[in-house]
Structures are given as C-alpha cells and as structure tokens.
Amino acid sequence: MTTPLRGVRRAGSAALLAELADLADVLALRAALERERPEGVRELVAAARTLLVTYDPAVTGQDRLSRTVAERAAALPEQGGPATQETDYDTLVVPVRYDGPDLADVAELTGRTVREVIDRHTAPLYTVAFAGFMPGFGYLVGTDPVLHLPRRSEPRTAVPAGSVAVAGGFTGVYPRSSPGGWQLLGSTDVPLWDEDRTPPALLVPGRTVRFEETT
Amino acid sequence: MTLQDMDTVARTVEILTPGPLATVQDLGRPGWSHLGVSRSGAADTTSLTLANRLVGNPEDAAGLEITFGGLRARLRLRRPDGTPATGYLALTGAPCPATVNGRPAALDAPVPVRDGDVLSLGMPSSGLRTYLAVRGGLTPPPALGSRATDLLSGTGPAPLRAGDTLPLGDPTHPMPGVDHAPRSAPPTEFLLRVWPGPRDDWFEEPSLKTFFTTRWEATSKSNRIGIRLAGPALRRCRTGELPAEGMVRGALQVPPNGLPVLFLTDHPVTGGYPVIGVVHEDDLPLAGQIPPGAGIRFSAAR
C-alpha cells in the first residue's frame, strides 16, 4: 500500500508537522482527521505541503499521534481525491472589478490580452484550500495554470482591502489593507471578515468560490 | 438610567496612563487558526492565572497585561444604589514598585481596594510584563470568544489609552484563603528548553551546535508577536524556498539573515522560513517575560 505521507516531524512539545506530496493530499488528510478527531487534537493548520496538528500533551503524545496520522494517511484513497470537501456552504460568488494595478503586467508576463486574463480568471470554480497570512485571507486553488505567477519582486507596503490577487498558483483576496507581494488583478467590495458574524470569514476552508466580472 | 446601566457604570477600571503598552488579556481564542487567527492571550499565562486565583476569579478571566510598567488606573467600585464599595486586585509577573493611593501595594497577593482608589506602577526591576487582575474580571465585549488583544490580527480590544474605561464583572467565586503566593522574580538570563525541528535539517551541523551554545540577546525589536534575537548568524545548508507552513507559539523561525525570531502569543498562523526548534510549552510563560537586552540560552529538550 502506498501512502501520501512523506514524513512526520516534531514541532515542539505539543504539535507535529505532517508532510505530504501535494496540496490535494494535505486537504484529504485534514478532512479525514476532521471527520473523526483523534483524542487530544486541538487544531489543524493546512498549508501547501504540510498539515500542522497541535495537541494537548496531557491527553496524547508525539509517538501515539504520529502513528494515528500515519494510519489515517495510509487509508486515504489513491490520488488524494478532489480538493473540494463537503461543507455546509454554497458557492460564494465574488463580484470583481478587474482594474488591478498589475493587470497589464500580468497580461504581458503571460503573453495574453487583458481580456483573456480576465476570462481565464473568471472561468474556474475555485476552492478555499486553507487560510493564513491574516484573518480571513483564504488561499484558493483552481487558478488557471496560465495565471500561475510568482510574487512581485518588490512587495507593496500597502495592498488595499478587497484586492483580488494571484501568486504561487493561488488566488487570494485581501480582507483588509496590508503589505503584500501578490499580483493585483482587481478588487471587490465583499466584506470577507466580520468578527460579529459566525463564522467571521466568508472564505472558509473547503468552500467553493467563483469570481464574476463587474464594473 | 436603569439599574443595570448603573451597575455597569458602577464597577470599572479607568485608565489614567497606560504606560508604554497595556492590553486586555485572557487565555486567548483557541480554535481559529484555520481562519488565520492565532490564539493570542497573555504572554505569561502562569502570571495571569495566578493573579486571577488570588482575587477569586476564574483562571481565564480577563486582566491587564502591562508592559514595562508605568500604568496608572482608577478603580470605580459602587453598588447599584451608588454607594461606595470595596474590592480586590492582584499584581503578578514582572515585579515593579506599586502603590494604591500612594501606599505600597504587595505583589503576588490580594490587595484590598476601595471606590476611587488609584493604582500606580513603576518600572519593573526584572522581567517585562506585569499582570493586574481585579476581582470580578474585566468585561469589555469579547471578539471570537475572547477579550484578548491580538496585535497581529487586530482582533480584540485596542491597546489601552488614557481615558479608556473597562467594565468589571461581578464576582462569581468566593475569595481564596490565600494571602500571599510568593514567586521567584524573572531572571536576567533566561534558559529555555527547545525541541529541535521541524526544520533543523535546513541548517549546517556547526550552526545547530552554535544555536545551543550561544548566549543570544533579545533585541528591542521585540513584541507580543515575537522576540528578535541578536547573535551569530545561523547558516543554512539548503537553498530555495520553503512553502509556507503552520507555525506554533514558541517556534524559532530563522529568516534569511540567519538570526532567529522566537514566536510569542500573537504569532502568525503560517510562515515561510524554516523553524530550527520550538520552545517547550512549559517554558513559554517564562519566554513572555524576556525584556530587551536580556540573555537567552537554549538547551535541548528531551
């Protein structure tokens, strides 16, 4: 039997870091651990190739939890399955004004017209893979391979709130103004983070998202 | 004014001077990492929970985390009918000169106070963060289930300013029979146990050795997010970028300049630089007391 697990590393006295082949496997392992949480597990933090599992050291331990994680990983279906998880959420439609300051650069970098960049960005059904960087910032997978671009060589000191951007194969939306190095394609007025609502984030892991052009 | 309005007005802590940095802290908001929010809460949880126990509060009640002392605050303690009442406060953590209405107030002990009393704190003689618990606990509106100020995400109450008024809750537990819980003051050189990894294999063997033999120094570019260390630059044996991965409190992340950053309570949820080691969970409250200029040594946890 093959396992997508590439290794399990200790991350201190109360966490371990599971390494996987790719993001699809990370999301599949996270889903498996969420469906049936091993005893003592506190939080699961997914990222591009890793899943951080924090735990209560009074309840479980590094060796025991490593074994459980390895078993769950080995039991995953081959190919990791689709990135989309079952969630209680419908597809979020985000209206975007494609007027970002990097739109022309992106067209030039990809050798396409601005029109084609917009069409390629609005076509896919995206999935929120994981969150991080700042509250409510979701890393969305599903971006057209043509738009898989690196970060800008010089990050901006202030990216405006609502900026819709691509970098490293992901699409993201800045919930509020912050420094950032992603390529800015456009902007939206959708409030992505509201602490008075449950959940506070609209871009929760597993949710599907579409971007719709608006003026 | 309704009876309830009078009650909320009647029991408050008024900030006269916050000092360099004073924030509301409890034990934080676990369970939101998947949305990009780390736990936050008191940097020295041991001191906050002790302060709460000394005044008969639940351990996770909100108190003040006072960095570098310098705070002045007035206690408003009135009954619903407006008549003056009494209460208790406790100060723990970094020991600093403290007075209530000009009279010395004991540390690590419940201090009886009356309506209108003014608490004044000087500079801590060791350590960095002093904790103030008031009987009943501070009750500003919670965000995501916690009253903790998270300086990275901006979640929770803003850092306190002169003129801010914080409501106090009603006591829920009887006062404890304890009148003093002496603790040793924070040291001037800090020894922290560290588990190597998860990315210790990104560093040259001599640098791993250097990490554990160096007397690092906490720089002034430190805060609740992390402590930037000064010392010999650690050298990587790998080039290339690490895809961002989940970070824990206590992680020692090493950016390209080779100087570790020790992540504290408001740390980012993910990070893209290799983590050479992680401070043992039991030593994190001590790490929350490291002032700029202090020496830090790491020993291998086992």
XYZ file of C-alpha atoms in Angstrom:
517
model
C 0.000 0.000 0.000
C 1.273 3.471 -0.823
C 0.809 6.424 1.458
C 0.848 10.104 0.512
C 2.642 10.812 3.800
C 6.253 11.909 3.230
C 7.138 12.233 6.877
C 6.060 13.364 10.316
C 8.203 15.902 12.149
C 8.044 17.066 15.743
C 7.066 20.723 16.154
C 7.777 21.150 19.850
C 6.100 19.587 22.856
C 2.528 19.946 21.626
C 2.463 19.717 17.824
C 3.575 17.672 14.856
C 4.008 18.568 11.204
C 2.814 16.014 8.660
C 4.490 16.361 5.270
C 2.578 15.323 2.168
C 3.228 15.113 -1.541
C 0.867 17.889 -2.557
C -1.994 20.129 -1.502
C -4.709 17.633 -2.506
C -3.219 15.096 -0.094
C -2.965 17.751 2.644
C -6.648 18.577 2.259
C -7.642 14.904 2.157
C -5.721 14.177 5.355
C -7.179 17.235 7.052
C -10.693 16.131 6.064
C -10.016 12.617 7.380
C -8.748 13.965 10.726
C -11.647 16.411 10.985
C -14.257 13.748 10.338
C -13.015 11.814 13.325
C -10.713 13.892 15.512
C -8.081 11.806 17.292
C -8.216 12.262 21.041
C -6.289 15.307 22.284
C -6.069 17.092 18.912
C -6.505 20.848 19.302
C -6.097 22.421 15.875
C -5.327 21.519 12.263
C -3.468 24.087 10.142
C -3.245 23.123 6.474
C -0.678 24.676 4.134
C 0.661 23.921 0.659
C 2.512 20.677 1.535
C 2.047 20.263 5.261
C -0.589 19.780 7.912
C 0.252 21.096 11.369
C -1.520 19.126 14.101
C -1.460 20.692 17.566
C -2.443 18.628 20.578
C -2.866 18.571 24.321
C 0.259 16.791 25.634
C -1.672 15.742 28.744
C -4.003 13.654 26.561
C -1.842 12.321 23.729
C 1.797 12.277 22.657
C 4.102 12.611 19.688
C 4.519 8.875 19.048
C 0.895 7.965 19.517
C -0.440 10.798 17.372
C 2.225 10.191 14.689
C 1.010 6.597 14.407
C -2.619 7.725 14.131
C -1.740 10.292 11.459
C 0.236 7.667 9.514
C -2.690 5.235 9.690
C -5.172 7.844 8.524
C -2.855 8.905 5.688
C -2.391 5.298 4.551
C -6.160 4.820 4.493
C -6.722 7.767 2.134
C -7.884 6.872 -1.372
C -5.206 6.924 -4.073
C -4.664 10.308 -5.774
C -5.792 12.077 -2.623
C -9.254 12.691 -4.013
C -10.655 16.033 -5.093
C -9.616 19.220 -3.326
C -13.277 20.067 -2.772
C -14.611 18.963 0.593
C -18.135 18.625 1.741
C -19.134 21.798 3.542
C -22.351 23.441 4.662
C -21.692 26.360 2.337
C -22.978 27.126 -1.126
C -20.652 28.544 -3.756
C -19.612 32.098 -2.897
C -19.874 34.467 -5.866
C -17.456 37.384 -5.560
C -18.075 40.363 -7.887
C -14.731 41.777 -9.016
C -13.792 44.985 -10.794
C -10.838 43.879 -12.931
C -8.938 47.143 -12.652
C -5.938 45.992 -10.590
C -2.603 47.813 -10.919
C -0.854 44.596 -12.017
C -3.390 43.552 -14.656
C -1.348 44.948 -17.556
C 1.869 43.396 -16.192
C 0.148 40.032 -15.826
C -1.074 40.222 -19.418
C 2.444 40.980 -20.573
C 4.036 38.276 -18.384
C 1.635 35.650 -19.718
C 1.635 36.888 -23.319
C -2.160 37.255 -23.298
C -4.522 40.157 -23.685
C -6.066 41.766 -20.620
C -9.421 40.437 -21.832
C -8.099 36.892 -21.873
C -6.554 37.249 -18.401
C -9.953 38.313 -17.048
C -11.744 35.484 -18.855
C -9.253 32.939 -17.531
C -9.645 34.257 -14.010
C -13.455 34.258 -14.012
C -13.816 30.816 -15.659
C -12.807 28.325 -12.930
C -14.642 27.120 -9.862
C -12.160 27.788 -7.044
C -11.900 26.064 -3.675
C -10.585 27.628 -0.456
C -7.683 25.330 0.384
C -6.520 26.909 3.616
C -6.312 30.236 5.447
C -3.371 32.114 6.863
C -1.340 35.278 6.485
C -4.112 37.389 8.069
C -7.602 36.751 9.445
C -9.973 35.836 6.656
C -7.305 35.501 3.953
C -8.032 32.306 2.025
C -5.645 30.534 -0.318
C -7.833 29.481 -3.269
C -6.920 26.630 -5.588
C -8.255 26.209 -9.103
C -6.417 29.118 -10.733
C -5.853 28.673 -14.491
C -2.248 27.419 -14.990
C -1.582 30.361 -17.320
C -2.053 32.629 -14.274
C 0.392 30.703 -12.059
C 2.825 33.542 -11.486
C 5.443 34.328 -8.838
C 5.035 37.115 -6.322
C 6.169 40.558 -7.360
C 9.907 41.019 -6.798
C 9.162 44.072 -4.655
C 6.215 43.653 -2.301
C 3.906 46.634 -1.862
C 3.872 48.267 1.553
C 0.081 48.637 1.403
C -2.241 46.477 -0.678
C -5.784 47.923 -0.471
C -8.549 45.946 1.257
C -10.609 43.882 -1.183
C -7.737 43.376 -3.647
C -8.109 40.181 -5.688
C -4.685 38.778 -6.483
C -2.717 35.782 -7.745
C 0.661 34.322 -6.745
C 2.314 30.919 -6.474
C -0.593 29.159 -8.154
C -3.146 30.549 -5.689
C -5.781 33.249 -5.875
C -6.406 35.340 -2.752
C -8.433 38.329 -1.605
C -7.008 40.771 0.954
C -9.643 41.179 3.711
C -8.012 44.406 4.792
C -5.137 46.622 3.810
C -1.723 45.098 4.463
C 1.735 44.788 2.954
C 1.745 42.182 0.208
C 3.561 40.855 -2.825
C 0.803 39.239 -4.851
C -0.143 40.350 -8.374
C -3.250 42.518 -8.082
C -5.861 41.779 -10.760
C -8.846 43.645 -9.348
C -10.910 44.477 -6.312
C -14.154 43.553 -4.590
C -16.434 45.197 -2.027
C -17.474 41.903 -0.414
C -16.627 42.104 3.326
C -14.544 38.969 3.839
C -14.014 39.258 7.586
C -16.595 40.278 10.182
C -15.983 39.274 13.776
C -19.616 39.863 14.672
C -20.721 37.055 12.372
C -20.383 33.297 12.632
C -18.099 32.234 11.136
C -16.249 35.545 10.832
C -14.669 34.528 7.499
C -16.535 34.091 4.200
C -13.600 32.168 2.737
C -13.701 29.108 4.984
C -11.565 26.105 4.003
C -13.429 23.799 1.627
C -15.853 26.407 0.286
C -16.158 26.827 -3.479
C -15.843 30.304 -4.990
C -16.480 31.970 -8.341
C -15.270 35.389 -9.426
C -17.690 37.406 -11.541
C -16.688 40.469 -13.538
C -18.474 43.667 -12.590
C -17.920 47.300 -13.385
C -30.922 55.102 33.911
C -31.887 51.517 34.596
C -30.485 49.557 37.467
C -28.381 47.546 35.039
C -26.898 50.665 33.450
C -25.938 51.933 36.865
C -24.333 48.629 37.623
C -22.113 48.702 34.537
C -21.141 52.292 35.242
C -20.568 51.490 38.862
C -17.792 48.905 38.536
C -14.998 49.969 36.199
C -11.271 50.435 35.809
C -10.400 53.852 34.352
C -7.051 54.085 32.599
C -5.332 57.346 33.609
C -1.987 56.469 31.930
C -1.429 53.174 30.135
C 2.381 53.315 30.247
C 4.360 52.094 27.184
C 1.848 49.310 26.375
C -1.113 47.941 28.305
C -3.567 45.473 26.796
C -6.526 43.406 27.957
C -5.603 39.719 28.023
C -7.228 36.445 28.967
C -6.190 32.948 27.898
C -6.889 33.749 24.240
C -9.071 32.336 21.496
C -8.025 28.802 20.564
C -9.726 27.160 17.598
C -9.476 29.868 14.911
C -6.094 29.024 13.369
C -7.824 27.542 10.316
C -9.225 31.026 9.591
C -5.862 32.730 10.096
C -6.208 33.873 13.730
C -3.777 32.601 16.336
C -4.616 32.060 19.976
C -3.192 35.309 21.425
C -3.900 35.841 25.145
C -1.472 36.579 27.994
C 2.208 36.212 27.045
C 2.873 34.872 30.568
C -0.187 32.714 31.246
C 1.195 31.484 34.587
C 1.178 35.017 35.982
C -2.295 35.885 34.676
C -3.887 32.725 36.092
C -2.165 33.306 39.454
C -3.433 36.894 39.602
C -6.946 35.664 38.878
C -6.786 32.962 41.558
C -5.590 35.496 44.139
C -8.767 37.563 43.714
C -11.151 34.616 43.375
C -11.661 34.947 39.598
C -11.877 32.042 37.157
C -8.348 31.451 35.820
C -9.341 32.572 32.335
C -10.861 35.911 33.385
C -9.539 38.970 31.558
C -6.949 41.177 33.240
C -4.389 43.740 32.154
C -1.006 42.880 30.676
C 1.238 45.842 31.462
C 4.498 46.026 29.515
C 7.372 47.988 31.143
C 5.061 49.165 33.960
C 4.095 52.843 34.044
C 0.338 52.293 34.340
C -1.989 54.453 36.437
C -5.617 53.453 36.826
C -8.573 54.410 39.000
C -10.991 51.838 40.389
C -14.689 52.645 40.393
C -16.432 50.286 42.781
C -20.020 51.273 43.533
C -23.063 49.297 44.476
C -26.104 49.514 42.199
C -27.553 52.153 44.562
C -24.426 54.270 44.051
C -22.864 53.802 47.481
C -19.095 53.130 47.547
C -17.983 49.507 47.705
C -14.725 47.616 48.183
C -12.920 45.060 46.089
C -9.586 43.351 45.496
C -6.825 43.482 42.944
C -3.672 41.412 42.481
C -0.396 42.151 40.679
C 1.831 39.328 39.418
C 4.563 38.757 36.841
C 7.355 41.305 36.394
C 7.860 42.847 39.846
C 7.529 46.630 39.840
C 7.031 49.265 42.522
C 3.272 49.549 43.050
C 1.158 51.898 45.136
C -2.545 52.261 45.862
C -3.311 55.868 46.802
C 0.387 56.377 47.485
C 0.761 53.421 49.847
C 2.881 50.418 48.805
C 0.830 47.526 47.409
C 2.076 43.966 47.813
C 2.802 41.849 44.739
C 1.544 38.270 44.343
C -1.132 38.923 46.965
C -4.741 40.108 47.062
C -4.778 43.867 47.735
C -7.989 45.326 49.196
C -9.167 48.461 47.388
C -11.977 50.980 47.750
C -14.015 53.024 45.317
C -11.880 55.813 43.838
C -8.513 54.259 44.688
C -5.690 54.948 42.220
C -3.170 52.236 41.361
C 0.281 53.387 40.141
C 3.034 51.163 38.785
C 6.722 51.988 38.341
C 9.227 50.244 36.053
C 9.767 46.503 36.580
C 13.102 45.615 38.184
C 13.205 42.344 36.236
C 11.059 40.683 33.614
C 8.836 42.617 31.221
C 5.113 42.084 31.781
C 3.140 42.742 34.951
C -0.395 41.360 35.247
C -3.286 43.044 37.016
C -6.387 41.085 37.951
C -9.346 42.831 39.575
C -11.984 40.861 41.460
C -14.864 40.271 39.026
C -12.590 40.378 35.971
C -12.530 42.895 33.101
C -15.521 42.515 30.789
C -15.098 44.542 27.580
C -17.018 42.937 24.669
C -15.351 39.691 23.544
C -14.299 39.040 19.931
C -14.354 35.425 18.736
C -14.975 34.261 22.282
C -12.066 36.086 23.920
C -11.224 39.551 25.264
C -7.539 39.224 24.372
C -5.870 41.955 22.310
C -4.105 40.394 19.317
C -1.615 42.918 17.985
C -1.004 40.961 14.763
C -4.575 40.347 13.606
C -6.131 43.411 15.242
C -8.719 41.199 16.929
C -9.951 42.153 20.410
C -9.823 45.496 22.261
C -7.299 48.071 21.016
C -4.227 48.742 23.185
C -5.375 50.923 26.079
C -5.214 54.711 26.019
C -5.635 57.325 28.699
C -9.339 57.837 29.348
C -10.412 54.289 28.442
C -12.898 52.749 30.860
C -13.099 48.986 31.257
C -16.188 47.429 32.852
C -15.773 44.918 35.661
C -17.849 41.763 36.010
C -19.483 40.530 39.183
C -17.524 38.155 41.406
C -18.514 34.549 40.778
C -16.300 32.702 43.266
C -15.535 33.324 46.948
C -12.177 34.916 47.810
C -9.464 32.284 48.325
C -7.951 31.744 51.761
C -4.515 32.596 50.335
C -2.986 35.918 51.327
C 0.341 35.610 49.513
C 1.743 33.382 46.759
C 5.444 34.269 46.569
C 7.214 33.526 43.285
C 10.798 33.991 42.237
C 11.345 37.092 40.111
C 12.172 36.567 36.423
C 15.928 36.018 35.896
C 18.262 38.310 33.972
C 19.394 35.400 31.812
C 16.710 33.068 30.510
C 17.197 29.335 29.951
C 14.589 27.764 27.673
C 14.220 24.126 26.669
C 13.929 23.669 22.903
C 12.841 20.703 20.810
C 14.931 20.673 17.597
C 12.961 20.907 14.359
C 10.733 20.624 12.489
C 13.278 22.110 10.012
C 16.594 21.656 11.830
C 17.812 19.734 8.764
C 17.865 23.035 6.846
C 20.898 24.133 8.882
C 24.567 23.239 8.779
C 25.706 20.990 11.607
C 28.024 23.677 13.111
C 25.122 26.149 13.115
C 22.935 23.689 15.014
C 25.701 23.484 17.594
C 26.034 27.264 17.656
C 22.322 27.571 18.276
C 22.608 25.616 21.530
C 25.924 27.094 22.743
C 25.299 30.796 22.065
C 24.168 33.332 24.624
C 21.568 35.064 22.446
C 20.360 38.549 23.208
C 16.762 39.750 22.984
C 16.699 42.897 20.875
C 14.471 45.933 21.276
C 12.692 44.894 18.058
C 10.530 42.507 20.044
C 6.847 42.438 20.905
C 3.959 40.050 21.566
C 4.359 38.630 18.052
C 7.965 37.619 18.501
C 11.368 38.276 20.047
C 14.123 39.071 17.556
C 17.423 37.615 18.719
C 20.916 39.008 18.199
C 23.899 36.671 17.927
C 25.890 34.764 15.310
C 24.021 34.277 12.003
C 22.958 30.654 11.521
C 23.831 29.170 8.159
C 21.516 27.085 6.056
C 22.716 24.026 4.214
C 19.854 24.335 1.735
C 18.916 26.983 -0.733
C 15.486 27.600 -2.140
C 12.216 28.492 -0.543
C 10.203 26.563 1.965
C 6.489 26.563 1.106
C 4.658 28.375 3.921
C 3.660 26.033 6.732
C 1.833 26.155 10.058
C 3.654 27.868 12.939
C 3.281 27.246 16.671
C 3.837 29.526 19.630
C 7.452 29.068 20.720
C 8.735 28.389 17.185
C 12.221 29.738 16.443
C 11.960 30.792 12.832
C 15.155 31.691 11.004
C 14.798 34.282 8.221
C 17.479 34.696 5.525
C 19.630 36.926 7.795
C 20.273 33.865 9.987
C 19.009 35.448 13.230
C 16.164 33.543 14.913
C 12.807 35.067 15.820
C 11.088 33.449 18.811
C 7.335 33.493 18.160
C 5.193 34.520 21.117
C 1.449 34.617 21.629
C 0.349 36.841 18.680
C 2.467 34.892 16.161
C 1.359 34.464 12.539
C -0.518 31.219 11.857
C 1.751 30.318 8.942
C 5.294 31.258 7.973
C 7.679 30.651 5.124
C 11.068 30.397 6.849
C 12.492 27.219 8.408
C 11.934 26.623 12.120
C 15.135 25.366 13.747
C 13.453 24.469 17.041
C 10.422 25.019 19.263
C 10.472 26.151 22.899
C 8.916 23.644 25.287
C 5.312 24.557 26.061
C 6.018 24.712 29.797
C 8.722 27.384 29.244
C 6.521 29.710 27.164
C 5.231 31.765 30.141
C 8.865 32.444 31.088
C 9.622 33.435 27.481
C 6.833 36.020 27.812
C 8.938 37.798 30.458
C 12.114 38.289 28.388
C 12.914 42.021 28.241
C 15.031 43.636 25.516
C 18.741 43.223 26.287
C 18.303 40.007 28.287
C 20.438 36.963 27.589
C 18.804 33.759 26.347
C 20.251 30.265 26.243
C 18.626 27.213 24.741
C 19.022 23.663 25.990
C 17.882 20.589 24.088
C 14.525 19.332 25.392
C 14.139 15.601 25.916
